[in-house]
Short mmCIF file of C-alpha atoms in Angstrom, two decimals:
data_model
loop_
_atom_site.label_atom_id
_atom_site.label_comp_id
_atom_site.label_asym_id
_atom_site.label_seq_id
_atom_site.Cartn_x
_atom_site.Cartn_y
_atom_site.Cartn_z
CA MET A 49 0.00 0.00 0.00
CA SER A 50 1.42 3.35 -0.94
CA GLY A 51 0.94 6.63 0.87
CA ARG A 52 2.10 8.67 -2.09
CA MET A 53 0.53 11.90 -3.25
CA PRO A 54 -1.99 11.63 -6.11
CA GLY A 55 -0.16 12.08 -9.39
CA ALA A 56 3.21 11.06 -7.92
CA ASP A 57 3.43 8.05 -10.21
CA GLU A 58 2.74 10.23 -13.24
CA GLN A 59 5.40 12.70 -12.12
CA ALA A 60 7.93 9.90 -11.61
CA ALA A 61 7.09 8.46 -15.03
CA ALA A 62 7.43 11.87 -16.66
CA LEU A 63 10.79 12.41 -14.93
CA ALA A 64 12.04 9.00 -16.06
CA ALA A 65 10.92 9.73 -19.63
CA ARG A 66 12.66 13.10 -19.58
CA ARG A 67 15.88 11.51 -18.32
CA ARG A 68 15.66 8.75 -20.92
CA ARG A 69 15.27 11.39 -23.65
CA GLY A 70 18.27 13.24 -22.26
CA ARG A 71 20.37 10.06 -22.28
CA ASN A 72 19.31 9.28 -25.84
CA TRP A 73 20.24 12.76 -27.09
CA ALA A 74 23.60 12.56 -25.28
CA LEU A 75 24.29 9.15 -26.83
CA LEU A 76 23.35 10.47 -30.28
CA ALA A 77 25.73 13.42 -29.82
CA VAL A 78 28.55 11.06 -28.76
CA LEU A 79 27.96 8.76 -31.74
CA ILE A 80 27.89 11.66 -34.22
CA GLY A 81 31.02 13.14 -32.62
CA LEU A 82 32.88 9.83 -32.83
CA SER A 83 31.79 9.32 -36.45
CA VAL A 84 33.11 12.76 -37.39
CA LEU A 85 36.35 12.14 -35.45
CA PHE A 86 37.02 8.75 -37.08
CA TYR A 87 36.17 10.19 -40.51
CA ALA A 88 38.62 13.05 -39.97
CA MET A 89 41.28 10.67 -38.59
CA THR A 90 40.90 8.48 -41.66
CA LEU A 91 41.33 11.47 -43.96
CA VAL A 92 44.48 12.52 -42.08
CA LYS A 93 45.97 9.02 -42.13
CA LEU A 94 45.18 8.55 -45.83
CA GLY A 95 46.61 12.01 -46.57
CA HIS A 96 49.89 11.05 -44.87
CA ARG A 97 50.15 7.91 -47.00
CA GLY A 98 49.25 9.76 -50.22
CA MET B 282 39.20 -9.82 1.01
CA ARG B 283 35.82 -8.18 0.65
CA ASP B 284 32.66 -10.21 1.05
CA SER B 285 31.10 -9.67 -2.34
CA THR B 286 27.83 -11.34 -1.32
CA ALA B 287 27.42 -8.91 1.55
CA LEU B 288 28.28 -6.05 -0.76
CA PHE B 289 25.73 -7.24 -3.26
CA ALA B 290 23.09 -7.47 -0.53
CA ALA B 291 24.04 -3.99 0.67
CA ALA B 292 23.67 -2.68 -2.86
CA LEU B 293 20.21 -4.18 -3.06
CA THR B 294 19.07 -2.62 0.19
CA THR B 295 20.55 0.82 -0.38
CA ASP B 296 18.07 3.62 0.17
CA ARG B 297 17.54 4.87 -3.33
CA GLY B 298 16.55 8.37 -2.34
CA MET B 299 13.53 8.94 -4.52
CA GLY B 300 11.80 5.89 -3.09
CA VAL B 301 10.59 4.57 -6.42
CA ALA B 302 13.26 2.05 -7.38
CA ARG B 303 13.00 -1.60 -6.42
CA SER B 304 16.13 -3.69 -6.79
CA VAL B 305 15.62 -7.35 -7.53
CA PRO B 306 18.38 -9.90 -8.09
CA ALA B 307 17.94 -11.57 -11.45
CA PRO B 308 17.77 -15.38 -11.53
CA ASP B 309 21.23 -15.59 -13.00
CA GLY B 310 22.62 -13.40 -10.22
CA VAL B 311 23.14 -10.35 -12.40
CA PHE B 312 22.07 -7.09 -10.83
CA ALA B 313 18.75 -6.19 -12.36
CA ASP B 314 17.34 -2.82 -11.53
CA PRO B 315 15.22 -1.25 -14.22
CA GLY B 316 14.22 1.48 -11.78
CA ALA B 317 17.79 2.52 -11.16
CA PHE B 318 18.55 2.84 -14.85
CA GLY B 319 15.34 4.82 -15.36
CA GLN B 320 16.48 7.33 -12.74
CA SER B 321 19.89 8.02 -14.26
CA SER B 322 20.40 11.16 -16.29
CA ALA B 323 23.11 11.82 -18.86
CA GLY B 324 24.74 13.93 -16.14
CA ASP B 325 24.96 10.90 -13.84
CA TRP B 326 26.90 8.96 -16.48
CA PHE B 327 29.16 11.95 -16.99
CA ALA B 328 29.67 12.17 -13.20
CA LEU B 329 30.94 8.56 -13.27
CA LEU B 330 33.91 9.89 -15.23
CA LYS B 331 34.98 12.16 -12.31
CA PRO B 332 35.08 15.28 -14.51
CA ARG B 333 37.00 17.42 -11.99
CA VAL B 334 39.83 14.90 -11.82
CA MET B 335 39.63 14.56 -15.58
CA SER B 336 40.24 18.28 -16.10
CA LEU B 337 43.65 18.09 -14.36
CA VAL B 338 44.52 14.92 -16.25
CA VAL B 339 43.58 16.47 -19.60
CA PHE B 340 45.55 19.62 -18.85
CA THR B 341 48.76 17.82 -17.84
CA GLY B 342 48.38 15.45 -20.81
CA LEU B 343 47.96 18.42 -23.13
CA VAL B 344 51.12 20.02 -21.70
CA GLY B 345 53.07 16.81 -22.37
CA LEU B 346 51.77 16.85 -25.92
CA LEU B 347 52.61 20.52 -26.46
CA LEU B 348 56.14 20.26 -25.05
CA ALA B 349 57.13 17.20 -27.06
CA PRO B 350 59.49 17.82 -29.97
CA GLY B 351 57.91 17.37 -33.36
CA SER B 352 54.29 17.88 -34.25
CA LEU B 353 51.05 16.00 -34.38
CA ASN B 354 48.19 16.73 -36.77
CA PRO B 355 45.52 18.70 -34.82
CA VAL B 356 42.87 16.07 -35.50
CA LEU B 357 45.12 13.31 -34.14
CA ALA B 358 46.11 15.53 -31.20
CA LEU B 359 42.41 16.05 -30.42
CA ALA B 360 41.86 12.29 -30.59
CA ALA B 361 44.85 11.72 -28.28
CA ILE B 362 43.54 14.21 -25.69
CA LEU B 363 40.08 12.65 -25.95
CA ALA B 364 41.60 9.22 -25.38
CA ILE B 365 43.47 10.47 -22.29
CA ALA B 366 40.27 12.07 -20.94
CA VAL B 367 38.11 9.02 -21.61
CA GLY B 368 40.75 6.64 -20.23
CA ALA B 369 40.99 8.65 -17.00
CA GLY B 370 37.21 8.84 -16.76
CA ALA B 371 36.85 5.11 -17.41
CA ALA B 372 39.27 4.34 -14.57
CA GLY B 373 37.18 6.65 -12.37
CA ALA B 374 33.99 4.78 -13.31
CA ILE B 375 35.54 1.42 -12.40
CA ASN B 376 36.78 2.99 -9.14
CA MET B 377 33.20 4.10 -8.37
CA TRP B 378 31.94 0.59 -9.06
CA TYR B 379 34.51 -1.02 -6.76
CA ASP B 380 34.27 1.60 -4.00
CA ARG B 381 30.48 1.85 -3.94
CA ASP B 382 30.33 0.39 -0.41
CA ILE B 383 32.71 2.92 1.13
CA ASP B 384 31.42 5.77 -1.05
CA ALA B 385 27.98 5.20 0.48
CA LEU B 386 29.48 5.71 3.96
CA MET B 387 31.28 8.97 3.21
CA ARG B 388 29.39 12.26 3.12
CA ARG B 389 31.67 13.57 0.37
CA THR B 390 30.84 10.68 -1.98
CA ALA B 391 27.44 9.37 -0.84
CA GLN B 392 25.62 11.23 -3.61
CA ARG B 393 27.69 9.71 -6.39
CA PRO B 394 25.46 7.93 -8.94
CA VAL B 395 26.24 4.36 -7.82
CA PRO B 396 25.93 4.67 -4.02
CA ALA B 397 22.91 6.95 -4.49
CA GLY B 398 21.29 4.18 -6.53
CA ARG B 399 20.82 6.09 -9.77
CA ILE B 400 23.14 3.77 -11.72
CA ALA B 401 23.37 0.02 -11.09
CA PRO B 402 26.90 -1.10 -10.05
CA GLU B 403 27.27 -3.55 -12.92
CA ALA B 404 26.24 -0.88 -15.41
CA ALA B 405 28.99 1.38 -14.04
CA LEU B 406 31.50 -1.45 -14.36
CA GLY B 407 30.45 -2.21 -17.94
CA PHE B 408 30.61 1.50 -18.79
CA GLY B 409 34.11 1.80 -17.32
CA VAL B 410 35.51 -1.33 -18.97
CA THR B 411 34.03 -0.41 -22.36
CA LEU B 412 35.44 3.10 -22.22
CA SER B 413 38.84 1.82 -21.02
CA VAL B 414 39.17 -0.45 -24.04
CA ALA B 415 37.80 2.22 -26.39
CA SER B 416 40.24 4.86 -25.12
CA VAL B 417 43.28 2.60 -25.58
CA VAL B 418 42.12 1.56 -29.07
CA LEU B 419 41.48 5.19 -30.01
CA MET B 420 44.93 6.21 -28.75
CA GLY B 421 46.57 3.38 -30.70
CA LEU B 422 44.72 4.25 -33.92
CA ALA B 423 45.30 8.00 -33.62
CA THR B 424 48.93 7.99 -32.49
CA ASN B 425 51.14 5.00 -31.70
CA ALA B 426 51.51 1.81 -29.65
CA VAL B 427 53.76 3.39 -27.00
CA ALA B 428 51.15 6.02 -26.07
CA ALA B 429 48.39 3.39 -26.10
CA PHE B 430 50.48 1.11 -23.87
CA VAL B 431 51.21 3.86 -21.31
CA LEU B 432 47.52 4.82 -21.29
CA ALA B 433 46.54 1.18 -20.67
CA LEU B 434 49.19 0.97 -17.96
CA SER B 435 47.85 4.09 -16.21
CA ILE B 436 44.27 2.75 -16.25
CA ALA B 437 45.40 -0.66 -14.96
CA PHE B 438 47.54 0.99 -12.26
CA TYR B 439 44.65 3.13 -11.02
CA VAL B 440 42.16 0.24 -11.01
CA PHE B 441 44.24 -2.72 -9.83
CA VAL B 442 47.12 -1.21 -7.87
CA TYR B 443 45.48 1.85 -6.27
CA THR B 444 41.75 1.03 -6.06
CA MET B 445 41.77 -2.71 -5.49
CA TRP B 446 45.10 -3.29 -3.78
CA LEU B 447 46.39 -0.26 -1.87
CA LYS B 448 43.46 2.00 -1.01
CA ARG B 449 41.98 -0.19 1.73
CA ARG B 450 45.26 -1.67 2.98
CA THR B 451 47.86 0.99 3.66
CA PRO B 452 48.17 4.70 4.49
CA GLN B 453 50.76 4.79 1.69
CA ASN B 454 47.87 4.25 -0.76
CA ILE B 455 48.00 7.70 -2.31
CA VAL B 456 51.81 7.83 -2.31
CA ILE B 457 52.22 4.78 -4.55
CA GLY B 458 48.80 5.17 -6.18
CA GLY B 459 49.72 8.73 -7.10
CA ALA B 460 51.68 7.30 -10.00
CA ALA B 461 48.39 6.65 -11.80
CA GLY B 462 47.65 10.37 -11.96
CA ALA B 463 51.22 11.17 -12.99
CA PHE B 464 51.10 9.32 -16.31
CA PRO B 465 49.17 11.85 -18.52
CA PRO B 466 52.13 14.10 -19.48
CA VAL B 467 54.10 10.96 -20.37
CA ILE B 468 51.19 9.78 -22.53
CA GLY B 469 50.90 13.18 -24.23
CA TRP B 470 54.63 13.22 -24.94
CA ALA B 471 54.60 9.63 -26.24
CA ALA B 472 51.64 10.44 -28.49
CA VAL B 473 53.86 12.86 -30.43
CA THR B 474 57.26 11.17 -30.26
CA GLY B 475 56.49 7.48 -29.81
CA SER B 476 59.02 7.42 -26.96
CA VAL B 477 59.66 8.71 -23.44
CA ASP B 478 62.34 11.28 -22.58
CA LEU B 479 63.73 12.97 -19.46
CA LEU B 480 61.28 15.92 -19.40
CA PRO B 481 58.11 13.77 -19.30
CA VAL B 482 59.74 11.67 -16.58
CA LEU B 483 60.38 14.88 -14.60
CA MET B 484 56.75 15.91 -15.12
CA PHE B 485 55.73 12.46 -13.89
CA ALA B 486 57.91 12.89 -10.79
CA LEU B 487 56.44 16.36 -10.16
CA ILE B 488 52.86 15.04 -10.07
CA PHE B 489 53.98 11.99 -8.09
CA ALA B 490 55.54 14.18 -5.36
CA TRP B 491 52.62 16.64 -5.47
CA THR B 492 49.99 13.96 -4.77
CA PRO B 493 50.75 13.24 -1.05
CA PRO B 494 50.55 16.85 0.21
CA HIS B 495 47.49 17.38 -1.99
CA PHE B 496 45.57 14.32 -0.76
CA TRP B 497 46.75 14.45 2.84
CA SER B 498 45.59 18.07 3.08
CA LEU B 499 42.18 16.84 1.93
CA SER B 500 42.23 13.89 4.31
CA LEU B 501 43.01 16.17 7.27
CA PHE B 502 39.61 17.80 6.99
CA ALA B 503 37.81 14.71 5.63
CA HIS B 504 39.30 12.20 8.07
CA ALA B 505 35.95 11.52 9.76
CA ASP B 506 34.60 10.33 6.40
CA TYR B 507 37.59 8.06 5.84
CA ALA B 508 37.41 6.70 9.40
CA ARG B 509 33.70 5.93 9.01
CA ALA B 510 34.46 4.02 5.80
CA GLY B 511 37.49 2.24 7.26
CA VAL B 512 39.88 3.67 4.67
CA PRO B 513 43.36 3.77 6.25
CA MET B 514 44.25 7.31 5.26
CA LEU B 515 47.21 8.76 7.16
CA PRO B 516 45.19 10.92 9.62
CA VAL B 517 43.06 7.89 10.51
CA VAL B 518 46.03 5.58 11.06
CA ALA B 519 48.81 7.88 12.30
CA GLY B 520 46.86 10.93 13.49
CA ALA B 521 46.55 14.51 12.31
CA ARG B 522 49.85 15.68 13.82
CA GLU B 523 51.90 13.10 11.87
CA THR B 524 49.90 13.88 8.71
CA ARG B 525 50.78 17.58 8.99
CA ARG B 526 54.44 16.62 9.36
CA GLN B 527 54.24 14.40 6.28
CA VAL B 528 52.56 17.19 4.25
CA MET B 529 55.56 19.39 5.10
CA LEU B 530 58.12 16.64 4.33
CA TYR B 531 56.65 15.83 0.91
CA THR B 532 56.44 19.54 0.10
CA LEU B 533 60.15 19.75 0.92
CA VAL B 534 60.69 16.97 -1.64
CA LEU B 535 58.33 18.53 -4.18
CA VAL B 536 59.89 22.00 -4.36
CA PRO B 537 63.46 21.03 -5.34
CA LEU B 538 62.04 18.38 -7.66
CA SER B 539 59.97 21.05 -9.41
CA LEU B 540 63.19 23.00 -10.12
CA LEU B 541 64.89 20.04 -11.84
CA PRO B 542 63.55 20.74 -15.37
CA TRP B 543 65.25 24.16 -15.16
CA ALA B 544 68.38 22.88 -13.35
CA LEU B 545 68.85 20.10 -15.92
CA GLY B 546 68.42 22.46 -18.84
CA ARG B 547 65.07 21.09 -19.98
CA ALA B 548 63.23 24.35 -19.26
CA GLY B 549 64.22 28.00 -19.19
CA ALA B 550 64.19 30.94 -16.79
CA ILE B 551 60.45 31.60 -17.07
CA TYR B 552 59.76 28.14 -15.76
CA GLY B 553 62.57 28.25 -13.18
CA ALA B 554 61.33 31.54 -11.70
CA SER B 555 57.71 30.36 -11.73
CA ALA B 556 58.61 27.06 -10.04
CA ALA B 557 60.60 28.91 -7.35
CA VAL B 558 57.79 31.36 -6.60
CA LEU B 559 55.05 28.71 -6.67
CA GLY B 560 57.21 26.41 -4.56
CA GLY B 561 57.64 29.21 -2.03
CA PHE B 562 53.87 29.59 -1.76
CA PHE B 563 53.45 25.81 -1.46
CA LEU B 564 56.03 25.70 1.34
CA PHE B 565 54.25 28.54 3.10
CA SER B 566 50.88 26.76 2.88
CA ALA B 567 52.46 23.51 4.15
CA TRP B 568 54.09 25.45 6.99
CA ARG B 569 50.69 26.87 7.96
CA VAL B 570 49.29 23.32 7.96
CA LEU B 571 52.17 22.18 10.20
CA ARG B 572 51.72 25.11 12.61
CA ASP B 573 47.92 24.92 12.72
CA ALA B 574 46.57 25.53 16.23
CA GLN B 575 45.74 22.10 17.64
CA ASP B 576 44.91 20.36 20.89
CA GLU B 577 47.07 17.72 22.58
CA ARG B 578 45.63 15.01 20.29
CA GLY B 579 46.48 17.02 17.20
CA VAL B 580 42.87 17.99 16.44
CA SER B 581 42.72 21.36 14.71
CA ARG B 582 41.24 24.27 16.65
CA THR B 583 40.67 26.20 13.41
CA GLY B 584 38.43 23.70 11.62
CA ASP B 585 41.47 22.69 9.56
CA ALA B 586 41.41 26.04 7.76
CA PRO B 587 45.13 25.80 6.76
CA ALA B 588 44.61 22.29 5.35
CA LYS B 589 41.61 23.47 3.33
CA ALA B 590 43.65 26.39 1.99
CA ALA B 591 46.59 24.08 1.19
CA PHE B 592 44.29 21.67 -0.66
CA ARG B 593 42.83 24.48 -2.78
CA PHE B 594 46.26 25.96 -3.45
CA SER B 595 47.73 22.57 -4.44
CA ILE B 596 45.25 22.34 -7.34
CA LEU B 597 46.08 25.87 -8.47
CA TYR B 598 49.80 25.05 -8.09
CA LEU B 599 49.64 22.10 -10.46
CA PHE B 600 47.76 24.09 -13.09
CA LEU B 601 50.16 27.02 -12.81
CA ILE B 602 53.41 25.06 -12.82
CA PHE B 603 52.39 23.12 -15.92
CA ALA B 604 51.17 26.35 -17.52
CA ALA B 605 54.62 27.80 -16.72
CA LEU B 606 56.24 24.98 -18.69
CA VAL B 607 54.13 25.89 -21.72
CA ALA B 608 54.71 29.63 -21.24
CA ASP B 609 58.42 28.95 -21.03
CA ARG B 610 58.34 27.05 -24.32
CA LEU B 611 56.19 29.72 -25.97
CA GLY B 612 58.65 32.29 -24.62
CA GLY B 613 61.12 30.84 -27.09
CA TRP B 614 63.67 29.32 -24.75
CA ALA B 615 63.60 25.96 -26.48
CA GLY B 616 64.23 27.40 -29.88
#
């Protein structure tokens, strides 16, 4: 039995959803950043060999 | 040896703050806590990387990279610095996984994501291990095998030697363990040259000698936390009076050591003068720690104000003395 305020579950769910969105955006930014970095590194390495 | 079962049980019964998470052991014994993962923000994962420690590591690594003879393409230099930062952060994440039991007992660390229950311990471990491997691979791809090896060595030293072996066993933990934090300038140098020379070794020695007065100043005013967690920091084991003496002794080692790059002709007058002035201030702050008003048991009557000031100054000192090395090089001494 829970003594929680009415709407507390909804608030917790909304908070969890907001944090999940934040994590997803952060992960997307990291993935894009790494893709750009590896692309640039490849260009540099190929340039040195050329 | 730690009782991992007890630790696991403690992790499951930790008060998770918001009161919504319910930890349940999975049938296969793997920590399963969907609530904990749901509570974590991107900031919590970033906090696992110990960003404040990372900033010093990145700075000293960058200085090693800038001082090394030769040049590195800016893109590869960026990748090398990123690898150093991520490697340091990954070691910090593994440290937070391993130390979650004592972190929960210390006021200074109780709100970290793992002891606070916002990130499951095994998730922190997986995060740390993944980033450790990724950072070493990135360093190897961007620069060379020597830099990647030293980076791997520094991560392994921090995790296995400092965190798992020394930290809970001896008051010399931060003396020997300090080597882990001293590697970044060597890594930065090796990233450019593919080798290690005298100057990066001197920079290593500088950070190595700086670590005891830095951490023992902190432990003087945080000793209650360490005592509660059973971590044998020097003030807990040998008392505050002996710790103050050791802060002074290591500062007396640090100051002449900091002058060696100039004395051995590896840095010029700008650095030599800066090191002398900064060393003078460091000695003064250590002297104030030593002469702090204290009772017969060595307990400070000033709320450890000199130790707090020495701790803050030690951070500034490291930034400034490494900045002086760069300023000296930019000043044209090296030619």
